[in-house]
Amino acid sequence: MTIPTVIETAHGPLHLPVYFPDATRGVVRTVDSRDLEACGVQGLVVNAFHLSTRPGAGLIKQAGGIHRFMDWRRPIASDSGGFQLMSMIRENPRYGTITRRGVHFTDLDGNRKKTLFTPERSIRLQFDLGADLVICLDDCPSPDASPQEVEAAVERTVHWAERCRAEFDRQVEMRGQREGPGPLLFGVIQGGYDRELRARCAAELLPLGFDGFGFGGWPISPDGELALDILATTAELVPDALPRFALGVGKPEHIVRCYLKGWRIFDCVLPTRDARRGRLYVFDAGSLDQVDLRSTSFYHFVYVRDEKHKREGDPISTACDCLCCRNYSLSYLHHLFDIGDPLGMRLATLHNLRFYTQLLERVSAL
Ligand SMILES: [Zn+2]
C-alpha cells in the first residue's frame, strides 16, 4: 500500500503533503481568504472550542458554516480545542478538571461560565462549523507527566475516541448525506514518549475505523528537540492508506524530517506569528529548484526591523513570487514595521505563507 497523495473533500482536493495555517478564531491574522488563496494555501485549521465561545457555533451554523462565514472555499480542518483547554487546566487547576466524562472548564478570563466539554459536544460543534476534517477530542498530558498519567491519558483518549466515533456516525445519519465526499474523522494517538503505550493506543483506535490519524502530545521533547523517534514509531503504527497528521509540527526542517517518516499533514502557528514579529523565512538558494531540503540548513531568517534593511532596495527574496516580493522592497517593509502599520504584518504574513507553500511543493518531490 502506498501513502495517498490526495484527500478528496467536499471543498475540493487536498494535495499531500500539505501545511495548514492556523485560523484559530476563523481568521489567519492580518490576511483574508483571497490573500491565502493567492499564496497557494490549500486548507486551514480552525479551533472548534474558541469559535464556540466567540462568535458561537450557532451563529456560524446560521451563517451557513465556517466556509461561508469567512468566505474560504477550500478545505477546513477543525481542531477539537481540547489541547488548549487541557493545557490551561493543567497549568492552573482553577480553570477546571478533566474526568472520564469530559473537560469541565471555567472561563476565568471571561464571564466565569462553567462548561462541560464532552467528546460528543466537540463533534457536534465541528459539524455545526461544517469542517471537512474533524478531529477527535483527546487527552493530551503535559510533557513532564508521570508514566501513570500518560497511561491514564491513553485510556481516556480511547474512551473519548469511541464516543466521538459514535457521535460522528449519529451526526452523519441525522444531517443526511450531502453530495460529494462527507467530512473525515481523524483519531489521535497518545502515549507520550512511551512506544508501548503508543502501540496500545493505536491498536485500540484502529478498529474504530478512522479516516486518518493525528500525532497526539508534544512533538517537541522537553529538551527542545523534535521527538523524531516517537514520531517515526507512531507513523509506523498507522497503515499507509490512512493520512497522518503531525499536529503542531511546523518548523521547516521538522516538516522535512517528519515527511520522510510518513507524515503528510502539518499545522503550526510559527510562520504567521513570526511574520507579525518581523521574522521572515528565506531559502538559502537563489532559485527554488536549487533548494536542497536534505541539507542541514536550507533557509535563513531575515529580521525586517534590522537597521541594515533600511535602504535595501531588493525584495525579501528574489526567488519568491509573493505579493510582497513581487512589488515591494525590504526598505519599504522595514518602514512599515518601523511606523507600526498593519500593512507590514500583512505583507510579511503573505511572504512567510508563500515560503511554506513553496516548501511543501518541494517536499513532495523528495
Ligand atoms: Zn515573498
Tab-separated table of C-alpha atoms and ligand atoms in Angstrom:
chain	number	residue	atom	x	y	z
A	1	MET	CA	0.000	0.000	0.000
A	2	THR	CA	1.382	3.429	-0.867
A	3	ILE	CA	0.785	6.638	1.052
A	4	PRO	CA	-2.039	8.673	-0.556
A	5	THR	CA	-1.094	11.859	-2.392
A	6	VAL	CA	-4.555	13.390	-2.334
A	7	ILE	CA	-7.560	13.560	0.000
A	8	GLU	CA	-10.945	14.373	-1.535
A	9	THR	CA	-13.192	16.677	0.480
A	10	ALA	CA	-16.489	18.481	-0.158
A	11	HIS	CA	-14.422	21.632	-0.697
A	12	GLY	CA	-12.010	20.170	-3.196
A	13	PRO	CA	-8.902	18.040	-3.030
A	14	LEU	CA	-6.030	18.347	-0.600
A	15	HIS	CA	-2.767	17.514	-2.305
A	16	LEU	CA	-0.360	15.931	0.145
A	17	PRO	CA	1.880	16.876	1.776
A	18	VAL	CA	0.054	19.964	2.980
A	19	TYR	CA	0.625	22.678	5.547
A	20	PHE	CA	-2.402	24.319	7.192
A	21	PRO	CA	-2.004	27.809	8.624
A	22	ASP	CA	-3.838	28.252	11.907
A	23	ALA	CA	-7.043	30.226	11.606
A	24	THR	CA	-7.834	29.542	15.258
A	25	ARG	CA	-10.671	32.053	15.543
A	26	GLY	CA	-11.764	31.919	11.915
A	27	VAL	CA	-9.026	34.191	10.600
A	28	VAL	CA	-5.353	33.922	9.783
A	29	ARG	CA	-4.432	37.144	11.488
A	30	THR	CA	-3.956	40.185	9.197
A	31	VAL	CA	-4.819	38.376	5.930
A	32	ASP	CA	-8.078	37.445	4.220
A	33	SER	CA	-9.244	34.435	2.248
A	34	ARG	CA	-8.261	35.881	-1.147
A	35	ASP	CA	-4.769	36.589	0.206
A	36	LEU	CA	-4.489	32.974	1.370
A	37	GLU	CA	-5.609	31.590	-1.984
A	38	ALA	CA	-3.054	33.777	-3.756
A	39	CYS	CA	-0.312	32.249	-1.572
A	40	GLY	CA	-1.375	28.763	-2.655
A	41	VAL	CA	-2.712	27.804	0.783
A	42	GLN	CA	-4.783	24.641	0.350
A	43	GLY	CA	-6.531	24.457	3.692
A	44	LEU	CA	-6.847	25.945	7.172
A	45	VAL	CA	-7.246	24.739	10.744
A	46	VAL	CA	-9.827	26.390	12.958
A	47	ASN	CA	-10.355	25.771	16.664
A	48	ALA	CA	-13.805	24.416	17.490
A	49	PHE	CA	-13.702	25.414	21.151
A	50	HIS	CA	-12.600	29.011	20.546
A	51	LEU	CA	-15.199	29.504	17.823
A	52	SER	CA	-17.876	28.041	20.086
A	53	THR	CA	-17.227	30.758	22.658
A	54	ARG	CA	-16.881	33.597	20.136
A	55	PRO	CA	-18.909	34.165	17.982
A	56	GLY	CA	-20.679	30.882	18.883
A	57	ALA	CA	-21.198	27.753	16.803
A	58	GLY	CA	-24.930	28.552	16.442
A	59	LEU	CA	-24.150	31.883	14.814
A	60	ILE	CA	-21.691	30.264	12.386
A	61	LYS	CA	-24.159	27.494	11.579
A	62	GLN	CA	-26.826	30.111	10.830
A	63	ALA	CA	-24.374	31.968	8.603
A	64	GLY	CA	-24.072	28.813	6.501
A	65	GLY	CA	-20.995	27.279	8.135
A	66	ILE	CA	-17.439	28.409	8.682
A	67	HIS	CA	-16.575	28.316	4.959
A	68	ARG	CA	-19.275	30.801	4.050
A	69	PHE	CA	-18.718	32.868	7.213
A	70	MET	CA	-15.083	33.556	6.320
A	71	ASP	CA	-15.576	33.074	2.566
A	72	TRP	CA	-12.985	30.327	2.376
A	73	ARG	CA	-13.750	27.878	-0.437
A	74	ARG	CA	-11.073	25.270	0.204
A	75	PRO	CA	-10.901	22.539	2.879
A	76	ILE	CA	-11.012	23.285	6.602
A	77	ALA	CA	-9.840	21.070	9.430
A	78	SER	CA	-11.225	21.763	12.874
A	79	ASP	CA	-9.214	21.102	15.963
A	80	SER	CA	-11.327	19.938	18.882
A	81	GLY	CA	-9.713	22.606	21.041
A	82	GLY	CA	-9.067	20.123	23.828
A	83	PHE	CA	-5.315	20.675	23.725
A	84	GLN	CA	-5.583	24.349	24.722
A	85	LEU	CA	-8.262	23.706	27.334
A	86	MET	CA	-6.329	20.920	28.993
A	87	SER	CA	-3.054	22.855	28.952
A	88	MET	CA	-4.797	25.716	30.757
A	89	ILE	CA	-6.320	23.372	33.337
A	90	ARG	CA	-3.063	21.513	33.936
A	91	GLU	CA	-1.213	24.801	34.430
A	92	ASN	CA	-3.860	26.232	36.724
A	93	PRO	CA	-6.436	23.829	38.229
A	94	ARG	CA	-8.765	26.763	38.904
A	95	TYR	CA	-9.654	26.526	35.203
A	96	GLY	CA	-11.379	23.212	35.858
A	97	THR	CA	-10.961	19.444	35.919
A	98	ILE	CA	-10.596	16.617	33.407
A	99	THR	CA	-12.667	13.493	34.036
A	100	ARG	CA	-13.726	10.450	32.047
A	101	ARG	CA	-16.930	12.293	31.223
A	102	GLY	CA	-15.151	15.268	29.638
A	103	VAL	CA	-13.429	18.562	30.336
A	104	HIS	CA	-15.075	20.736	32.992
A	105	PHE	CA	-13.914	24.240	32.172
A	106	THR	CA	-14.411	27.535	33.994
A	107	ASP	CA	-13.857	30.644	31.906
A	108	LEU	CA	-11.736	32.562	34.433
A	109	ASP	CA	-10.796	35.237	31.898
A	110	GLY	CA	-14.339	35.970	30.776
A	111	ASN	CA	-17.730	35.577	32.399
A	112	ARG	CA	-16.664	32.714	34.737
A	113	LYS	CA	-19.165	30.493	32.950
A	114	LYS	CA	-18.731	26.764	33.553
A	115	THR	CA	-18.881	24.453	30.536
A	116	LEU	CA	-18.673	20.714	30.213
A	117	PHE	CA	-16.783	19.980	27.019
A	118	THR	CA	-17.508	16.353	26.084
A	119	PRO	CA	-16.406	14.288	23.076
A	120	GLU	CA	-20.000	14.419	21.797
A	121	ARG	CA	-20.155	18.191	22.140
A	122	SER	CA	-16.827	18.590	20.363
A	123	ILE	CA	-18.064	16.556	17.386
A	124	ARG	CA	-21.388	18.424	17.205
A	125	LEU	CA	-19.512	21.730	17.220
A	126	GLN	CA	-17.288	20.613	14.375
A	127	PHE	CA	-20.362	19.552	12.389
A	128	ASP	CA	-22.021	22.913	13.076
A	129	LEU	CA	-18.924	24.607	11.687
A	130	GLY	CA	-19.059	22.377	8.617
A	131	ALA	CA	-15.442	21.225	8.844
A	132	ASP	CA	-14.103	18.829	6.206
A	133	LEU	CA	-11.659	17.203	8.560
A	134	VAL	CA	-12.965	16.559	12.048
A	135	ILE	CA	-10.548	15.678	14.864
A	136	CYS	CA	-11.470	13.621	17.928
A	137	LEU	CA	-11.226	15.128	21.381
A	138	ASP	CA	-8.194	13.529	23.016
A	139	ASP	CA	-6.450	13.809	26.354
A	140	CYS	CA	-3.030	15.353	25.991
A	141	PRO	CA	-0.922	15.018	29.162
A	142	SER	CA	1.750	17.613	29.917
A	143	PRO	CA	5.256	16.841	28.584
A	144	ASP	CA	6.562	16.046	32.093
A	145	ALA	CA	3.614	13.775	33.030
A	146	SER	CA	4.350	10.619	35.040
A	147	PRO	CA	4.021	7.213	33.308
A	148	GLN	CA	0.762	6.688	35.230
A	149	GLU	CA	-0.644	9.984	33.973
A	150	VAL	CA	0.318	9.143	30.380
A	151	GLU	CA	-1.329	5.740	30.692
A	152	ALA	CA	-4.496	7.329	32.100
A	153	ALA	CA	-4.478	9.797	29.182
A	154	VAL	CA	-4.282	6.914	26.689
A	155	GLU	CA	-7.195	5.151	28.355
A	156	ARG	CA	-9.263	8.338	28.316
A	157	THR	CA	-8.282	9.144	24.720
A	158	VAL	CA	-9.511	5.719	23.574
A	159	HIS	CA	-12.754	6.052	25.551
A	160	TRP	CA	-13.368	9.531	24.125
A	161	ALA	CA	-12.495	8.313	20.602
A	162	GLU	CA	-15.198	5.626	20.855
A	163	ARG	CA	-17.718	8.288	21.863
A	164	CYS	CA	-16.508	10.663	19.109
A	165	ARG	CA	-16.890	7.876	16.531
A	166	ALA	CA	-20.445	7.126	17.701
A	167	GLU	CA	-21.456	10.799	17.725
A	168	PHE	CA	-19.867	11.372	14.304
A	169	ASP	CA	-21.899	8.497	12.821
A	170	ARG	CA	-25.054	9.834	14.502
A	171	GLN	CA	-24.472	13.287	13.035
A	172	VAL	CA	-23.869	11.918	9.529
A	173	GLU	CA	-27.120	9.978	9.721
A	174	MET	CA	-29.102	12.852	11.244
A	175	ARG	CA	-27.901	15.522	8.833
A	176	GLY	CA	-28.339	13.309	5.781
A	177	GLN	CA	-25.883	12.590	3.007
A	178	ARG	CA	-24.880	15.665	1.078
A	179	GLU	CA	-23.470	15.445	-2.400
A	180	GLY	CA	-19.809	14.630	-2.727
A	181	PRO	CA	-17.484	13.361	-0.027
A	182	GLY	CA	-18.597	13.857	3.576
A	183	PRO	CA	-16.391	15.012	6.449
A	184	LEU	CA	-13.487	12.816	7.507
A	185	LEU	CA	-12.881	11.785	11.099
A	186	PHE	CA	-9.337	11.650	12.453
A	187	GLY	CA	-8.363	9.795	15.627
A	188	VAL	CA	-5.452	10.979	17.747
A	189	ILE	CA	-2.740	8.643	19.035
A	190	GLN	CA	-1.447	9.480	22.507
A	191	GLY	CA	1.137	7.724	24.658
A	192	GLY	CA	3.783	10.349	25.388
A	193	TYR	CA	7.326	9.164	24.670
A	194	ASP	CA	6.457	5.542	25.526
A	195	ARG	CA	6.475	3.226	22.500
A	196	GLU	CA	4.350	0.548	24.162
A	197	LEU	CA	1.656	2.997	25.148
A	198	ARG	CA	1.641	4.470	21.635
A	199	ALA	CA	1.255	0.956	20.209
A	200	ARG	CA	-1.541	0.141	22.634
A	201	CYS	CA	-3.376	3.386	21.829
A	202	ALA	CA	-3.116	2.779	18.064
A	203	ALA	CA	-4.199	-0.857	18.397
A	204	GLU	CA	-7.352	0.194	20.251
A	205	LEU	CA	-8.153	3.094	17.915
A	206	LEU	CA	-7.621	1.316	14.588
A	207	PRO	CA	-10.709	-0.950	14.798
A	208	LEU	CA	-12.886	2.170	15.235
A	209	GLY	CA	-12.369	2.902	11.546
A	210	PHE	CA	-10.932	6.402	11.373
A	211	ASP	CA	-10.123	8.155	8.085
A	212	GLY	CA	-6.720	9.275	9.312
A	213	PHE	CA	-4.669	9.753	12.465
A	214	GLY	CA	-3.073	12.649	14.243
A	215	PHE	CA	0.031	12.673	16.421
A	216	GLY	CA	-1.152	13.455	19.938
A	217	GLY	CA	1.093	15.000	22.529
A	218	TRP	CA	4.198	17.147	22.316
A	219	PRO	CA	6.186	16.681	19.087
A	220	ILE	CA	8.960	18.754	20.621
A	221	SER	CA	10.614	16.955	23.546
A	222	PRO	CA	11.262	18.791	26.852
A	223	ASP	CA	14.865	19.483	25.739
A	224	GLY	CA	13.557	21.410	22.708
A	225	GLU	CA	14.385	18.778	20.074
A	226	LEU	CA	11.982	17.280	17.566
A	227	ALA	CA	10.872	13.943	19.060
A	228	LEU	CA	11.597	12.182	15.796
A	229	ASP	CA	11.892	8.673	17.252
A	230	ILE	CA	8.413	8.682	18.731
A	231	LEU	CA	7.026	10.430	15.628
A	232	ALA	CA	8.547	7.673	13.482
A	233	THR	CA	7.222	4.935	15.785
A	234	THR	CA	3.750	6.471	15.768
A	235	ALA	CA	3.749	6.802	11.969
A	236	GLU	CA	4.572	3.098	11.669
A	237	LEU	CA	1.515	2.237	13.748
A	238	VAL	CA	-0.788	3.785	11.133
A	239	PRO	CA	-1.482	1.868	7.899
A	240	ASP	CA	-0.079	3.698	4.862
A	241	ALA	CA	-3.541	4.094	3.318
A	242	LEU	CA	-4.578	6.483	6.114
A	243	PRO	CA	-3.227	10.039	6.085
A	244	ARG	CA	-1.078	11.024	9.058
A	245	PHE	CA	-1.447	14.492	10.569
A	246	ALA	CA	1.583	15.733	12.526
A	247	LEU	CA	-0.444	18.062	14.733
A	248	GLY	CA	1.571	21.081	15.795
A	249	VAL	CA	4.671	20.252	13.720
A	250	GLY	CA	5.735	23.203	11.646
A	251	LYS	CA	9.388	24.263	11.617
A	252	PRO	CA	10.583	23.843	8.015
A	253	GLU	CA	13.318	21.314	8.917
A	254	HIS	CA	10.863	19.409	11.130
A	255	ILE	CA	8.341	19.165	8.291
A	256	VAL	CA	11.027	17.673	6.046
A	257	ARG	CA	12.102	15.109	8.656
A	258	CYS	CA	8.523	14.114	9.517
A	259	TYR	CA	7.600	13.835	5.839
A	260	LEU	CA	10.400	11.310	5.384
A	261	LYS	CA	8.832	9.267	8.218
A	262	GLY	CA	5.411	9.227	6.561
A	263	TRP	CA	3.650	12.294	7.974
A	264	ARG	CA	1.691	14.263	5.370
A	265	ILE	CA	-0.381	16.987	7.071
A	266	PHE	CA	1.154	19.771	9.147
A	267	ASP	CA	-0.122	22.789	11.029
A	268	CYS	CA	1.714	25.364	13.080
A	269	VAL	CA	1.380	28.969	14.211
A	270	LEU	CA	5.079	29.702	13.684
A	271	PRO	CA	5.245	31.246	10.190
A	272	THR	CA	2.323	33.611	10.722
A	273	ARG	CA	3.354	34.553	14.264
A	274	ASP	CA	6.949	35.090	13.148
A	275	ALA	CA	5.740	37.272	10.281
A	276	ARG	CA	3.857	39.568	12.624
A	277	ARG	CA	7.045	39.917	14.663
A	278	GLY	CA	9.102	40.731	11.585
A	279	ARG	CA	10.900	37.392	11.215
A	280	LEU	CA	10.885	36.259	7.597
A	281	TYR	CA	11.805	32.899	6.068
A	282	VAL	CA	14.100	32.847	3.028
A	283	PHE	CA	15.511	29.841	1.145
A	284	ASP	CA	19.308	29.811	1.011
A	285	ALA	CA	19.437	29.045	-2.714
A	286	GLY	CA	18.996	31.725	-5.374
A	287	SER	CA	16.229	29.800	-7.083
A	288	LEU	CA	13.690	27.302	-5.831
A	289	ASP	CA	14.910	24.334	-7.836
A	290	GLN	CA	18.337	24.687	-6.230
A	291	VAL	CA	16.966	24.320	-2.693
A	292	ASP	CA	18.449	21.207	-1.083
A	293	LEU	CA	15.963	20.147	1.584
A	294	ARG	CA	18.189	17.299	2.711
A	295	SER	CA	20.983	19.636	3.766
A	296	THR	CA	21.179	20.565	7.441
A	297	SER	CA	20.279	24.155	6.680
A	298	PHE	CA	18.315	25.250	3.659
A	299	TYR	CA	16.859	28.563	4.784
A	300	HIS	CA	17.637	31.555	6.951
A	301	PHE	CA	15.779	34.358	8.666
A	302	VAL	CA	15.592	37.974	7.646
A	303	TYR	CA	14.717	40.260	10.548
A	304	VAL	CA	12.850	43.064	8.877
A	305	ARG	CA	13.388	45.556	11.688
A	306	ASP	CA	17.192	45.338	11.433
A	307	GLU	CA	18.680	48.747	10.706
A	308	LYS	CA	20.705	47.289	7.832
A	309	HIS	CA	17.484	46.818	5.820
A	310	LYS	CA	16.527	50.484	5.984
A	311	ARG	CA	17.834	51.214	2.468
A	312	GLU	CA	17.577	47.710	0.973
A	313	GLY	CA	16.083	48.205	-2.486
A	314	ASP	CA	15.675	44.482	-3.224
A	315	PRO	CA	12.681	42.467	-2.057
A	316	ILE	CA	12.923	39.994	0.857
A	317	SER	CA	13.783	37.268	-1.650
A	318	THR	CA	14.243	37.357	-5.391
A	319	ALA	CA	13.231	33.658	-5.511
A	320	CYS	CA	9.805	34.405	-4.021
A	321	ASP	CA	6.718	35.292	-6.058
A	322	CYS	CA	4.517	36.521	-3.186
A	323	LEU	CA	2.648	39.823	-3.350
A	324	CYS	CA	5.267	41.447	-1.142
A	325	CYS	CA	8.363	40.258	-3.028
A	326	ARG	CA	6.848	40.997	-6.432
A	327	ASN	CA	6.018	44.592	-5.570
A	328	TYR	CA	7.870	45.959	-2.577
A	329	SER	CA	11.417	46.430	-1.356
A	330	LEU	CA	12.693	45.309	2.012
A	331	SER	CA	13.292	49.000	2.688
A	332	TYR	CA	9.558	49.704	2.355
A	333	LEU	CA	8.663	46.735	4.563
A	334	HIS	CA	11.191	47.933	7.151
A	335	HIS	CA	9.497	51.347	7.058
A	336	LEU	CA	6.027	49.790	7.548
A	337	PHE	CA	7.248	47.876	10.617
A	338	ASP	CA	9.045	50.980	11.863
A	339	ILE	CA	5.848	53.047	11.879
A	340	GLY	CA	3.779	50.074	13.083
A	341	ASP	CA	1.458	49.969	10.095
A	342	PRO	CA	-0.661	46.783	9.870
A	343	LEU	CA	0.177	46.511	6.154
A	344	GLY	CA	3.681	45.448	7.198
A	345	MET	CA	2.282	42.465	9.094
A	346	ARG	CA	0.003	41.528	6.200
A	347	LEU	CA	2.805	41.606	3.623
A	348	ALA	CA	5.168	39.699	5.934
A	349	THR	CA	2.486	37.073	6.605
A	350	LEU	CA	1.882	36.615	2.884
A	351	HIS	CA	5.604	36.150	2.334
A	352	ASN	CA	6.027	33.541	5.085
A	353	LEU	CA	2.945	31.634	3.935
A	354	ARG	CA	4.243	31.598	0.375
A	355	PHE	CA	7.569	30.292	1.698
A	356	TYR	CA	5.612	27.443	3.330
A	357	THR	CA	3.531	26.562	0.280
A	358	GLN	CA	6.728	26.539	-1.814
A	359	LEU	CA	8.436	24.432	0.853
A	360	LEU	CA	5.643	21.830	0.749
A	361	GLU	CA	5.789	21.724	-3.055
A	362	ARG	CA	9.496	20.987	-2.787
A	363	VAL	CA	8.965	18.438	-0.014
A	364	SER	CA	6.558	16.457	-2.185
A	365	ALA	CA	9.401	15.932	-4.674
A	366	LEU	CA	11.647	14.280	-2.073
B	1	ZN	ZN	7.923	36.771	-0.720
